[in-house]
Tab-separated table of C-alpha atoms and ligand atoms in Angstrom:
chain	number	residue	atom	x	y	z
Q	908	MET	CA	-89.437	92.344	-78.688
Q	909	SER	CA	-88.862	91.685	-74.996
Q	910	GLU	CA	-88.934	94.704	-72.695
Q	911	ASN	CA	-85.335	94.025	-71.832
Q	912	LYS	CA	-84.207	94.121	-75.466
Q	913	GLU	CA	-86.340	97.201	-76.150
Q	914	ASN	CA	-84.417	98.875	-73.354
Q	915	THR	CA	-81.144	97.782	-74.880
Q	916	MET	CA	-81.991	99.516	-78.146
Q	917	GLU	CA	-82.911	102.679	-76.278
Q	918	LYS	CA	-79.740	102.583	-74.290
Q	919	ILE	CA	-77.590	102.043	-77.433
Q	920	ILE	CA	-79.331	104.975	-79.193
Q	921	SER	CA	-78.861	107.168	-76.127
Q	922	LEU	CA	-75.172	106.242	-75.734
Q	923	ALA	CA	-74.568	106.656	-79.490
Q	924	LYS	CA	-75.931	110.213	-79.320
Q	925	ARG	CA	-74.405	111.278	-75.998
Q	926	ARG	CA	-70.906	110.073	-76.853
Q	927	GLY	CA	-70.793	111.269	-80.459
Q	928	PHE	CA	-71.301	108.076	-82.439
Q	929	ILE	CA	-74.592	108.692	-84.281
Q	930	TYR	CA	-77.045	111.586	-84.329
Q	931	GLN	CA	-80.478	111.872	-85.878
Q	932	GLY	CA	-80.236	113.493	-89.319
Q	933	SER	CA	-81.235	117.209	-89.454
Q	934	GLU	CA	-82.040	116.996	-85.748
Q	935	ILE	CA	-82.303	120.744	-85.033
Q	936	TYR	CA	-85.086	120.970	-87.680
Q	937	GLY	CA	-87.046	118.096	-86.149
Q	938	GLY	CA	-85.129	115.395	-88.010
Q	939	LEU	CA	-85.588	113.722	-91.383
Q	940	ALA	CA	-86.989	110.155	-91.090
Q	941	GLY	CA	-84.625	107.425	-92.194
Q	942	THR	CA	-81.450	109.574	-92.056
Q	943	TRP	CA	-78.626	109.461	-89.495
Q	944	ASP	CA	-75.431	111.457	-89.164
Q	945	TYR	CA	-72.238	109.794	-87.987
Q	946	GLY	CA	-70.288	111.877	-85.416
Q	947	PRO	CA	-66.526	111.667	-84.723
Q	948	LEU	CA	-66.597	108.294	-82.937
Q	949	GLY	CA	-69.217	106.815	-85.279
Q	950	VAL	CA	-67.179	107.694	-88.331
Q	951	ALA	CA	-64.046	106.160	-86.703
Q	952	LEU	CA	-65.978	102.930	-85.961
Q	953	LYS	CA	-67.413	102.923	-89.487
Q	954	ARG	CA	-64.026	103.422	-91.109
Q	955	ASN	CA	-62.493	100.601	-89.036
Q	956	ILE	CA	-65.281	98.225	-90.158
Q	957	GLU	CA	-64.969	99.287	-93.738
Q	958	GLY	CA	-61.178	98.966	-93.521
Q	959	LEU	CA	-61.459	95.397	-92.294
Q	960	TRP	CA	-63.870	94.584	-95.133
Q	961	TRP	CA	-61.620	96.240	-97.707
Q	962	LYS	CA	-58.630	94.292	-96.369
Q	963	ARG	CA	-60.308	90.896	-96.336
Q	964	PHE	CA	-62.175	91.215	-99.598
Q	965	VAL	CA	-59.860	93.456	-101.697
Q	966	THR	CA	-56.268	94.003	-100.660
Q	967	ASP	CA	-55.636	90.530	-99.243
Q	968	ARG	CA	-56.706	89.036	-102.587
Q	969	GLU	CA	-55.199	89.064	-106.074
Q	970	ASP	CA	-58.488	88.750	-107.951
Q	971	MET	CA	-60.367	91.859	-106.820
Q	972	TYR	CA	-60.707	95.300	-108.502
Q	973	GLY	CA	-61.830	98.259	-106.363
Q	974	MET	CA	-64.342	100.756	-107.649
Q	975	ASP	CA	-66.031	104.012	-106.682
Q	976	ALA	CA	-68.835	104.646	-109.123
Q	977	ALA	CA	-71.249	107.622	-109.374
Q	978	ILE	CA	-74.458	107.530	-107.281
Q	979	LEU	CA	-76.476	109.128	-110.075
Q	980	MET	CA	-76.881	106.842	-113.017
Q	981	ASN	CA	-78.598	106.968	-116.379
Q	982	GLN	CA	-82.250	105.983	-115.865
Q	983	ASP	CA	-81.868	103.330	-118.576
Q	984	VAL	CA	-79.655	101.373	-116.162
Q	985	TRP	CA	-82.652	100.848	-113.876
Q	986	LYS	CA	-85.028	100.125	-116.718
Q	987	ALA	CA	-82.677	97.377	-117.967
Q	988	THR	CA	-82.281	95.744	-114.549
Q	989	GLY	CA	-86.010	95.650	-113.868
Q	990	HIS	CA	-85.769	98.052	-110.882
Q	991	VAL	CA	-88.146	100.610	-112.447
Q	992	ALA	CA	-90.720	97.897	-112.923
Q	993	THR	CA	-90.272	95.742	-109.871
Q	994	PHE	CA	-88.109	97.243	-107.089
Q	995	ALA	CA	-91.076	97.799	-104.808
Q	996	ASP	CA	-92.555	96.983	-101.393
Q	997	PRO	CA	-96.243	96.378	-100.702
Q	998	LEU	CA	-97.909	99.492	-99.279
Q	999	VAL	CA	-101.265	100.233	-97.721
Q	1000	GLU	CA	-102.678	103.570	-96.607
Q	1001	ASP	CA	-104.678	104.505	-93.465
Q	1002	LEU	CA	-107.774	106.039	-95.101
Q	1003	LYS	CA	-108.184	108.565	-92.260
Q	1004	THR	CA	-104.644	109.713	-91.368
Q	1005	LYS	CA	-103.142	108.976	-94.812
Q	1006	LYS	CA	-100.169	107.356	-93.015
Q	1007	ARG	CA	-98.643	104.580	-95.028
Q	1008	TYR	CA	-97.557	101.135	-93.827
Q	1009	ARG	CA	-95.741	98.079	-95.182
Q	1010	VAL	CA	-98.393	95.423	-95.702
Q	1011	ASP	CA	-96.019	92.596	-94.737
Q	1012	HIS	CA	-95.188	94.375	-91.486
Q	1013	LEU	CA	-98.915	94.776	-90.649
Q	1014	LEU	CA	-99.541	91.103	-91.379
Q	1015	GLU	CA	-96.608	90.060	-89.185
Q	1016	ALA	CA	-97.876	92.253	-86.400
Q	1017	ASN	CA	-101.236	90.453	-86.638
Q	1018	GLY	CA	-99.675	86.979	-86.499
Q	1019	ILE	CA	-99.714	86.225	-90.221
Q	1020	ASP	CA	-96.446	85.129	-91.853
Q	1021	PRO	CA	-96.258	87.056	-95.199
Q	1022	LYS	CA	-93.421	84.927	-96.610
Q	1023	GLY	CA	-94.098	83.828	-100.163
Q	1024	MET	CA	-97.381	85.822	-100.411
Q	1025	LYS	CA	-98.178	87.752	-103.596
Q	1026	LEU	CA	-99.654	91.259	-103.336
Q	1027	GLU	CA	-103.189	89.970	-104.028
Q	1028	ASP	CA	-102.834	87.358	-101.244
Q	1029	MET	CA	-101.671	90.004	-98.815
Q	1030	ASP	CA	-104.537	92.304	-99.756
Q	1031	LYS	CA	-106.959	89.423	-99.303
Q	1032	ALA	CA	-105.516	88.504	-95.887
Q	1033	LEU	CA	-105.797	92.089	-94.676
Q	1034	LYS	CA	-109.439	92.265	-95.697
Q	1035	GLU	CA	-110.460	88.789	-94.520
Q	1036	LYS	CA	-108.928	89.389	-91.092
Q	1037	GLY	CA	-110.364	92.878	-90.903
Q	1038	ILE	CA	-106.952	94.300	-90.090
Q	1039	LYS	CA	-106.938	97.994	-89.298
Q	1040	SER	CA	-104.104	100.520	-89.196
Q	1041	PRO	CA	-102.079	100.861	-85.941
Q	1042	ASP	CA	-104.328	103.931	-85.270
Q	1043	GLY	CA	-107.429	101.731	-85.525
Q	1044	ASN	CA	-108.626	103.152	-88.863
Q	1045	PRO	CA	-109.750	101.346	-92.031
Q	1046	LEU	CA	-107.090	100.668	-94.690
Q	1047	GLY	CA	-107.179	101.153	-98.432
Q	1048	ASP	CA	-106.121	98.554	-101.044
Q	1049	ALA	CA	-102.621	97.091	-100.938
Q	1050	ARG	CA	-100.397	98.264	-103.823
Q	1051	GLN	CA	-96.781	98.160	-104.871
Q	1052	PHE	CA	-94.642	101.187	-104.041
Q	1053	ASN	CA	-91.361	101.728	-105.930
Q	1054	LEU	CA	-88.468	102.258	-103.548
Q	1055	MET	CA	-86.166	104.209	-105.808
Q	1056	LEU	CA	-85.569	107.845	-104.971
Q	1057	LYS	CA	-86.101	109.889	-108.099
Q	1058	THR	CA	-84.579	113.211	-109.072
Q	1059	HIS	CA	-84.278	115.367	-112.126
Q	1060	MET	CA	-80.960	116.411	-113.587
Q	1061	GLY	CA	-80.361	119.670	-115.384
Q	1062	ALA	CA	-82.640	122.661	-115.894
Q	1063	ILE	CA	-85.637	120.866	-117.426
Q	1064	GLU	CA	-87.896	118.651	-115.348
Q	1065	ASP	CA	-89.384	116.112	-117.735
Q	1066	ASP	CA	-89.234	112.347	-118.236
Q	1067	SER	CA	-85.943	112.595	-120.127
Q	1068	SER	CA	-84.218	114.290	-117.191
Q	1069	ILE	CA	-85.195	111.652	-114.598
Q	1070	SER	CA	-82.345	110.081	-112.704
Q	1071	TYR	CA	-82.411	107.772	-109.715
Q	1072	LEU	CA	-80.197	107.775	-106.644
Q	1073	ARG	CA	-78.902	104.214	-106.923
Q	1074	PRO	CA	-80.753	101.723	-104.690
Q	1075	GLU	CA	-77.727	99.401	-104.656
Q	1076	THR	CA	-74.042	100.000	-105.412
Q	1077	ALA	CA	-73.980	96.821	-107.491
Q	1078	GLN	CA	-75.013	98.399	-110.792
Q	1079	GLY	CA	-72.049	100.835	-110.650
Q	1080	MET	CA	-69.909	97.716	-111.050
Q	1081	PHE	CA	-71.919	95.899	-113.694
Q	1082	VAL	CA	-71.935	98.938	-115.991
Q	1083	ASN	CA	-68.155	99.155	-115.593
Q	1084	PHE	CA	-67.504	95.454	-116.233
Q	1085	LYS	CA	-66.320	96.082	-119.793
Q	1086	ASN	CA	-64.084	98.994	-118.678
Q	1087	VAL	CA	-62.283	96.844	-116.125
Q	1088	VAL	CA	-61.920	93.933	-118.571
Q	1089	ASP	CA	-60.498	96.296	-121.262
Q	1090	SER	CA	-58.116	98.036	-118.806
Q	1091	PHE	CA	-56.832	95.040	-116.859
Q	1092	HIS	CA	-57.599	91.905	-118.954
Q	1093	PRO	CA	-58.424	89.897	-115.813
Q	1094	LYS	CA	-58.876	86.119	-116.062
Q	1095	LEU	CA	-62.025	84.564	-114.624
Q	1096	PRO	CA	-62.809	84.316	-111.826
Q	1097	PHE	CA	-62.378	87.917	-110.717
Q	1098	GLY	CA	-64.402	90.422	-108.729
Q	1099	MET	CA	-65.222	94.116	-108.518
Q	1100	ALA	CA	-65.658	95.638	-105.059
Q	1101	GLN	CA	-67.068	98.891	-103.784
Q	1102	ILE	CA	-68.204	100.644	-100.629
Q	1103	GLY	CA	-70.707	103.376	-101.131
Q	1104	LYS	CA	-74.037	105.041	-100.541
Q	1105	ALA	CA	-77.354	103.734	-101.789
Q	1106	PHE	CA	-80.858	105.169	-101.319
Q	1107	ARG	CA	-84.231	103.599	-100.800
Q	1108	ASN	CA	-87.492	105.371	-100.206
Q	1109	GLU	CA	-88.422	102.947	-97.429
Q	1110	ILE	CA	-92.085	103.126	-96.474
Q	1111	ALA	CA	-91.357	102.640	-92.819
Q	1112	PRO	CA	-87.747	103.436	-91.766
Q	1113	ARG	CA	-87.277	101.977	-88.295
Q	1114	ASP	CA	-85.141	100.511	-85.571
Q	1115	PHE	CA	-82.472	103.203	-85.451
Q	1116	ILE	CA	-79.943	102.562	-88.275
Q	1117	PHE	CA	-81.450	99.174	-89.167
Q	1118	ARG	CA	-83.817	100.391	-91.917
Q	1119	VAL	CA	-82.856	103.786	-93.321
Q	1120	ARG	CA	-83.455	105.754	-96.498
Q	1121	GLU	CA	-79.800	106.689	-97.038
Q	1122	LEU	CA	-77.633	103.671	-96.474
Q	1123	GLU	CA	-74.128	102.374	-97.221
Q	1124	GLN	CA	-73.231	99.016	-98.698
Q	1125	MET	CA	-70.065	96.961	-99.052
Q	1126	GLU	CA	-70.581	94.910	-102.195
Q	1127	ILE	CA	-68.690	92.558	-104.453
Q	1128	GLU	CA	-69.685	91.344	-107.880
Q	1129	TYR	CA	-67.612	88.214	-108.438
Q	1130	PHE	CA	-67.597	86.959	-112.048
Q	1131	VAL	CA	-67.200	83.267	-112.748
Q	1132	LYS	CA	-67.630	80.712	-115.523
Q	1133	PRO	CA	-71.185	79.408	-115.249
Q	1134	VAL	CA	-70.038	75.953	-114.089
Q	1135	ASP	CA	-68.063	77.500	-111.212
Q	1136	TRP	CA	-70.820	79.423	-109.480
Q	1137	GLU	CA	-71.365	76.926	-106.609
Q	1138	THR	CA	-67.625	76.836	-105.756
Q	1139	ALA	CA	-67.509	80.667	-105.592
Q	1140	PHE	CA	-70.776	80.782	-103.603
Q	1141	GLU	CA	-69.320	78.458	-100.962
Q	1142	GLU	CA	-66.069	80.411	-100.853
Q	1143	PHE	CA	-67.820	83.669	-100.142
Q	1144	ARG	CA	-70.169	82.013	-97.680
Q	1145	LYS	CA	-67.045	81.209	-95.590
Q	1146	GLU	CA	-65.583	84.660	-96.131
Q	1147	MET	CA	-68.784	86.317	-94.927
Q	1148	TRP	CA	-68.621	84.288	-91.731
Q	1149	ALA	CA	-64.945	85.216	-91.356
Q	1150	PHE	CA	-65.885	88.917	-91.719
Q	1151	THR	CA	-68.495	88.693	-88.916
Q	1152	ASN	CA	-65.639	87.350	-86.768
Q	1153	ASP	CA	-63.307	90.144	-87.881
Q	1154	ILE	CA	-65.712	92.747	-86.555
Q	1155	GLY	CA	-66.301	90.847	-83.302
Q	1156	LEU	CA	-69.842	89.437	-83.728
Q	1157	PRO	CA	-70.458	86.328	-81.603
Q	1158	LYS	CA	-71.041	83.317	-83.829
Q	1159	GLU	CA	-74.168	82.333	-81.919
Q	1160	ASN	CA	-75.881	85.633	-82.806
Q	1161	VAL	CA	-75.432	85.224	-86.558
Q	1162	HIS	CA	-77.685	82.826	-88.508
Q	1163	GLU	CA	-77.988	81.738	-92.107
Q	1164	LEU	CA	-81.353	81.714	-93.820
Q	1165	GLU	CA	-81.827	80.004	-97.162
Q	1166	VAL	CA	-84.309	82.294	-98.940
Q	1167	GLY	CA	-87.076	80.471	-100.813
Q	1168	PRO	CA	-87.663	81.177	-104.564
Q	1169	GLU	CA	-90.891	83.112	-103.805
Q	1170	ASP	CA	-89.060	85.510	-101.494
Q	1171	ARG	CA	-85.901	86.104	-103.534
Q	1172	ALA	CA	-85.179	89.350	-105.380
Q	1173	HIS	CA	-86.102	89.305	-109.033
Q	1174	TYR	CA	-82.427	88.874	-110.110
Q	1175	SER	CA	-81.544	86.059	-107.740
Q	1176	ALA	CA	-81.166	82.378	-108.512
Q	1177	ARG	CA	-80.077	81.557	-104.946
Q	1178	THR	CA	-79.909	83.701	-101.779
Q	1179	ILE	CA	-78.589	83.145	-98.318
Q	1180	ASP	CA	-79.385	85.898	-95.877
Q	1181	PHE	CA	-77.100	86.297	-92.890
Q	1182	GLU	CA	-79.309	87.350	-89.972
Q	1183	PHE	CA	-78.325	88.864	-86.669
Q	1184	ASP	CA	-80.099	88.968	-83.273
Q	1185	TYR	CA	-80.671	92.724	-83.001
Q	1186	PRO	CA	-82.497	94.134	-79.940
Q	1187	SER	CA	-85.507	94.485	-82.213
Q	1188	GLY	CA	-85.359	90.776	-83.121
Q	1189	ARG	CA	-83.619	88.528	-85.610
Q	1190	ASN	CA	-83.273	90.252	-88.963
Q	1191	GLU	CA	-81.094	90.630	-92.066
Q	1192	LEU	CA	-77.525	91.721	-91.690
Q	1193	SER	CA	-76.148	90.824	-95.130
Q	1194	GLY	CA	-76.849	88.687	-98.148
Q	1195	LEU	CA	-75.079	86.279	-100.468
Q	1196	VAL	CA	-76.709	86.016	-103.865
Q	1197	TYR	CA	-76.138	84.101	-107.067
Q	1198	ARG	CA	-77.236	86.641	-109.670
Q	1199	SER	CA	-76.520	84.235	-112.583
Q	1200	ASP	CA	-75.839	86.228	-115.782
Q	1201	PHE	CA	-78.952	88.424	-115.120
Q	1202	ASP	CA	-77.249	91.796	-114.836
Q	1203	LEU	CA	-74.600	91.548	-117.593
Q	1204	ARG	CA	-77.170	90.082	-119.933
Q	1205	SER	CA	-79.758	92.787	-119.072
Q	1206	HIS	CA	-77.176	95.539	-119.687
Q	1207	SER	CA	-75.985	93.917	-122.933
Q	1208	ASP	CA	-79.592	93.979	-124.132
Q	1209	GLY	CA	-80.341	97.417	-122.707
Q	1210	SER	CA	-77.234	99.257	-123.805
Q	1211	LYS	CA	-76.586	97.224	-127.021
Q	1212	VAL	CA	-72.940	96.979	-125.853
Q	1213	ASP	CA	-71.594	93.433	-125.872
Q	1214	LEU	CA	-70.734	92.511	-122.261
Q	1215	SER	CA	-69.622	88.968	-123.049
Q	1216	TYR	CA	-66.189	87.639	-122.045
Q	1217	PHE	CA	-63.722	85.832	-124.284
Q	1218	ASP	CA	-61.881	82.970	-122.626
Q	1219	GLU	CA	-58.388	82.862	-124.231
Q	1220	GLU	CA	-57.770	79.268	-123.084
Q	1221	THR	CA	-60.957	77.632	-124.360
Q	1222	LYS	CA	-61.595	80.202	-127.155
Q	1223	GLU	CA	-65.150	80.439	-125.891
Q	1224	ARG	CA	-67.244	83.601	-125.643
Q	1225	PHE	CA	-69.926	83.781	-122.984
Q	1226	ILE	CA	-71.575	86.040	-120.443
Q	1227	PRO	CA	-69.994	85.385	-117.005
Q	1228	HIS	CA	-72.199	84.497	-114.037
Q	1229	CYS	CA	-72.032	86.471	-110.849
Q	1230	ILE	CA	-71.860	85.852	-107.096
Q	1231	GLU	CA	-72.668	88.882	-104.895
Q	1232	PRO	CA	-71.817	89.131	-101.185
Q	1233	SER	CA	-73.522	92.370	-100.023
Q	1234	ILE	CA	-73.122	93.729	-96.542
Q	1235	GLY	CA	-74.810	96.818	-95.060
Q	1236	VAL	CA	-72.439	99.138	-93.243
Q	1237	GLY	CA	-75.118	100.562	-90.895
Q	1238	ARG	CA	-76.463	97.088	-90.051
Q	1239	SER	CA	-72.890	95.899	-89.327
Q	1240	ILE	CA	-72.434	98.876	-86.989
Q	1241	LEU	CA	-75.737	98.160	-85.258
Q	1242	ALA	CA	-74.747	94.492	-84.844
Q	1243	VAL	CA	-71.357	95.534	-83.469
Q	1244	LEU	CA	-72.882	98.009	-81.013
Q	1245	THR	CA	-75.510	95.441	-79.925
Q	1246	SER	CA	-72.860	92.779	-79.298
Q	1247	ALA	CA	-70.596	95.201	-77.499
Q	1248	TYR	CA	-73.101	96.869	-75.186
Q	1249	THR	CA	-72.450	95.431	-71.707
Q	1250	GLU	CA	-73.611	96.220	-68.205
Q	1251	ASP	CA	-71.643	94.856	-65.249
Q	1252	GLU	CA	-70.248	95.672	-61.877
Q	1253	LEU	CA	-66.651	96.707	-61.441
Q	1254	GLY	CA	-65.047	97.737	-58.139
Q	1255	GLY	CA	-68.446	97.774	-56.474
Q	1256	GLU	CA	-69.934	100.174	-59.082
Q	1257	THR	CA	-72.298	99.383	-61.908
Q	1258	ARG	CA	-71.106	100.442	-65.299
Q	1259	SER	CA	-72.286	100.250	-68.880
Q	1260	TYR	CA	-69.628	100.010	-71.527
Q	1261	LEU	CA	-68.876	98.904	-75.066
Q	1262	LYS	CA	-66.913	95.686	-75.244
Q	1263	LEU	CA	-65.669	96.499	-78.744
Q	1264	SER	CA	-63.014	94.379	-80.403
Q	1265	PRO	CA	-59.677	96.302	-80.488
Q	1266	LYS	CA	-59.857	95.995	-84.258
Q	1267	VAL	CA	-62.933	98.208	-84.539
Q	1268	ALA	CA	-62.810	100.418	-81.429
Q	1269	PRO	CA	-62.664	104.147	-82.416
Q	1270	THR	CA	-59.909	104.685	-79.834
Q	1271	LEU	CA	-57.457	101.865	-79.168
Q	1272	VAL	CA	-55.601	103.506	-76.263
Q	1273	ALA	CA	-56.186	106.541	-74.091
Q	1274	VAL	CA	-53.220	108.100	-72.326
Q	1275	PHE	CA	-53.560	110.026	-69.021
Q	1276	PRO	CA	-51.221	111.889	-66.710
Q	1277	LEU	CA	-52.221	110.898	-63.152
Q	1278	LEU	CA	-52.670	114.584	-62.266
Q	1279	LYS	CA	-53.299	117.392	-64.689
Q	1280	ASN	CA	-51.487	120.097	-62.663
Q	1281	LYS	CA	-48.115	118.364	-62.516
Q	1282	PRO	CA	-46.086	119.504	-65.574
Q	1283	GLN	CA	-43.611	116.631	-65.356
Q	1284	LEU	CA	-46.451	114.074	-65.549
Q	1285	VAL	CA	-48.241	115.924	-68.391
Q	1286	GLU	CA	-45.027	116.238	-70.387
Q	1287	LYS	CA	-44.188	112.524	-70.030
Q	1288	ALA	CA	-47.811	111.565	-70.829
Q	1289	ARG	CA	-47.727	113.701	-73.986
Q	1290	GLU	CA	-44.500	111.997	-75.012
Q	1291	VAL	CA	-46.040	108.527	-74.559
Q	1292	TYR	CA	-49.210	109.702	-76.312
Q	1293	GLY	CA	-47.127	110.988	-79.336
Q	1294	MET	CA	-45.258	107.690	-79.532
Q	1295	LEU	CA	-48.416	105.585	-79.435
Q	1296	ARG	CA	-50.275	107.872	-81.850
Q	1297	ARG	CA	-47.498	107.512	-84.434
Q	1298	GLU	CA	-47.745	103.691	-84.046
Q	1299	PHE	CA	-51.523	103.164	-83.825
Q	1300	GLY	CA	-53.236	106.407	-84.919
Q	1301	ARG	CA	-56.331	105.714	-82.827
Q	1302	VAL	CA	-54.982	107.184	-79.574
Q	1303	SER	CA	-56.417	109.906	-77.376
Q	1304	PHE	CA	-55.155	112.069	-74.515
Q	1305	ASP	CA	-57.328	112.803	-71.511
Q	1306	ASP	CA	-56.521	114.795	-68.395
Q	1307	ASN	CA	-60.066	115.809	-67.374
Q	1308	GLY	CA	-61.425	114.796	-63.991
Q	1309	ASN	CA	-60.086	112.007	-61.782
Q	1310	ILE	CA	-58.771	108.728	-63.103
Q	1311	GLY	CA	-61.949	106.855	-62.182
Q	1312	LYS	CA	-64.045	109.214	-64.269
Q	1313	ARG	CA	-61.615	108.941	-67.165
Q	1314	TYR	CA	-61.856	105.162	-67.060
Q	1315	ARG	CA	-65.687	105.338	-67.113
Q	1316	ARG	CA	-65.612	107.675	-70.136
Q	1317	GLN	CA	-63.244	105.469	-72.063
Q	1318	ASP	CA	-65.155	102.305	-71.096
Q	1319	GLU	CA	-68.381	103.836	-72.398
Q	1320	ILE	CA	-66.871	104.449	-75.856
Q	1321	GLY	CA	-65.201	101.058	-75.915
Q	1322	THR	CA	-61.513	101.983	-75.548
Q	1323	PRO	CA	-59.764	98.669	-74.811
Q	1324	PHE	CA	-56.679	100.118	-73.021
Q	1325	CYS	CA	-55.849	103.102	-70.789
Q	1326	VAL	CA	-52.266	104.043	-70.049
Q	1327	THR	CA	-51.474	106.186	-66.983
Q	1328	VAL	CA	-48.263	108.086	-66.324
Q	1329	ASP	CA	-47.637	108.592	-62.575
Q	1330	PHE	CA	-44.891	109.798	-60.263
Q	1331	ASP	CA	-43.103	106.418	-60.336
Q	1332	THR	CA	-43.010	106.667	-64.159
Q	1333	VAL	CA	-40.983	109.909	-64.113
Q	1334	GLU	CA	-39.072	109.504	-60.850
Q	1335	LYS	CA	-38.363	105.826	-60.531
Q	1336	ASP	CA	-38.940	103.125	-63.082
Q	1337	GLY	CA	-40.012	104.488	-66.501
Q	1338	MET	CA	-43.074	102.211	-66.342
Q	1339	VAL	CA	-46.700	103.044	-66.987
Q	1340	THR	CA	-49.928	101.435	-65.770
Q	1341	VAL	CA	-51.930	99.750	-68.507
Q	1342	ARG	CA	-55.549	99.067	-67.560
Q	1343	ASP	CA	-57.694	96.551	-69.361
Q	1344	ARG	CA	-61.280	97.698	-70.108
Q	1345	ASP	CA	-63.030	94.386	-69.630
Q	1346	THR	CA	-61.368	93.109	-66.453
Q	1347	GLY	CA	-60.206	96.367	-64.919
Q	1348	ASN	CA	-56.866	94.623	-64.328
Q	1349	GLN	CA	-53.767	96.825	-64.272
Q	1350	GLU	CA	-50.226	95.967	-65.304
Q	1351	ARG	CA	-46.996	97.929	-65.087
Q	1352	VAL	CA	-45.270	98.057	-68.465
Q	1353	LYS	CA	-41.916	99.626	-69.454
Q	1354	ILE	CA	-42.428	102.538	-71.870
Q	1355	GLU	CA	-39.849	101.021	-74.265
Q	1356	THR	CA	-41.901	97.811	-74.575
Q	1357	LEU	CA	-45.342	99.489	-74.592
Q	1358	LYS	CA	-45.851	99.393	-78.406
Q	1359	GLU	CA	-44.863	95.719	-78.491
Q	1360	TYR	CA	-47.117	94.980	-75.491
Q	1361	LEU	CA	-50.143	96.618	-77.152
Q	1362	ASN	CA	-49.385	95.124	-80.586
Q	1363	GLY	CA	-49.528	91.725	-78.890
Q	1364	LYS	CA	-53.047	92.469	-77.679
Q	1365	ILE	CA	-54.653	93.416	-81.020
Z	1193	GAP	N1	-77.010	94.494	-104.329
Z	1193	GAP	C1	-77.846	93.654	-103.562
Z	1193	GAP	C2	-78.691	94.319	-102.618
Z	1193	GAP	O1	-78.761	95.555	-102.618
Z	1193	GAP	P1	-80.278	93.914	-100.576
Z	1193	GAP	O2	-80.512	92.671	-99.828
Z	1193	GAP	O3	-81.420	94.697	-101.053
Z	1193	GAP	O4	-79.365	93.491	-101.790
Z	1193	GAP	C3	-78.059	94.405	-99.321
Z	1193	GAP	O5	-79.332	94.836	-99.683
Z	1193	GAP	C4	-77.748	94.817	-97.894
Z	1193	GAP	O6	-77.889	96.238	-97.772
Z	1193	GAP	C5	-78.720	94.253	-96.882
Z	1193	GAP	O7	-78.308	92.941	-96.446
Z	1193	GAP	C6	-78.582	95.269	-95.731
Z	1193	GAP	O8	-77.423	94.992	-94.977
Z	1193	GAP	C7	-78.369	96.554	-96.469
Z	1193	GAP	N2	-79.667	97.289	-96.574
Z	1193	GAP	C8	-80.604	97.165	-97.552
Z	1193	GAP	N3	-81.641	97.999	-97.363
Z	1193	GAP	C9	-81.312	98.737	-96.258
Z	1193	GAP	C10	-81.948	99.794	-95.530
Z	1193	GAP	N4	-83.115	100.329	-95.937
Z	1193	GAP	N5	-81.351	100.294	-94.446
Z	1193	GAP	C11	-80.137	99.758	-94.011
Z	1193	GAP	N6	-79.488	98.790	-94.672
Z	1193	GAP	C12	-80.064	98.267	-95.758
């Protein structure tokens, strides 16, 4: 990580806290590692991103079924999918401090690429190179650490009451495959889509909201005839690129990575990771996976419920195959904030601001009366504010401090447009000043055409 980029991450974290986007979880009690709380602006940004996803992948399509499944699931779900046995990361313990580290991260930090290495190879590499913990202490043996967060349901804490907080939203859809088929009789190909929380007991949560223990995913399980998997894979590959554009990520900062067989998840027959250039380096943003018939077959076997599909046209019965585009909400937000964070000079002053796309900005327009102590200006500004709020929703009113300060405040939270009501507005021409966040340019616009003017900009 370059010093410059390290600074960028610190600046983003600081801005996110100061301006009410994202706070450390349980902060007043010293925090809880790997948890973050979204404040008023963060939740607005998050909802806008999720809304764009839902529009592109669900409501704009005729072949998608929305879901909202329970987070707690029967433990047999996770036995059937192999998560209980294999959903693990390699861990090693500092023998003195008892702090735990991801073995692959330690190898990377010591110039060894862990890609494709089995646990034994990693353990061997640690020992051969004499790698110590970051505190300089000897390390124990590398072992696998299951990432699922476990809890007990009901009054008795024994093996039968174990439940897991789902580590992916995906399984909430696979276990409802038959329900959706029985209720809607969809023809293949069709998909199930959901946005929701997932939990992973990450060994080393890090890089702000990049690697957390409580996360949110936007996932689709798209079911196809086995012969059609490549067509669907390519379709969603394009759609994932289109979504990065929807949320305003520059194309040059997003990269595809074809994941080799040795590094794919246990359920994957093909994976493309979409990576982003975060301040902490290039890393995964989202993934596109061909899960074959792994999940429906595993649940058919595990539950003894037949999850095959009957094709009315060909009179064939088979288990559909599945393509899964999976996008992390938090990582999308971090990518959006990273892309938007800008420092420049405007009117002889340096400023830092968020160059957010109008589609995702928490506030689209801020409305000001030029002076707060002039009732006729405040009244007119409130009228304009009400009109814009009814049209766009994401509109705020600000009469604190001078206009310059108000612009800085709105720039910092990424508001693309500021509208000012002045004396000319009420006494002369019924026009307001619209100021553009990125250029600082100002235009006079008639109040009657303001909605149309702004609609033309988003
Ligand atoms: N259902 C497939 C699945 O869960 P994954 O690659 O493990 O696949 C999908 O996760 C996406 O979820 C990732 O691309 C990433 O965006 C997000 N994600 C996974 N683990 C995360 C974590 N600990 N913190 C933040 N986001 C995470």
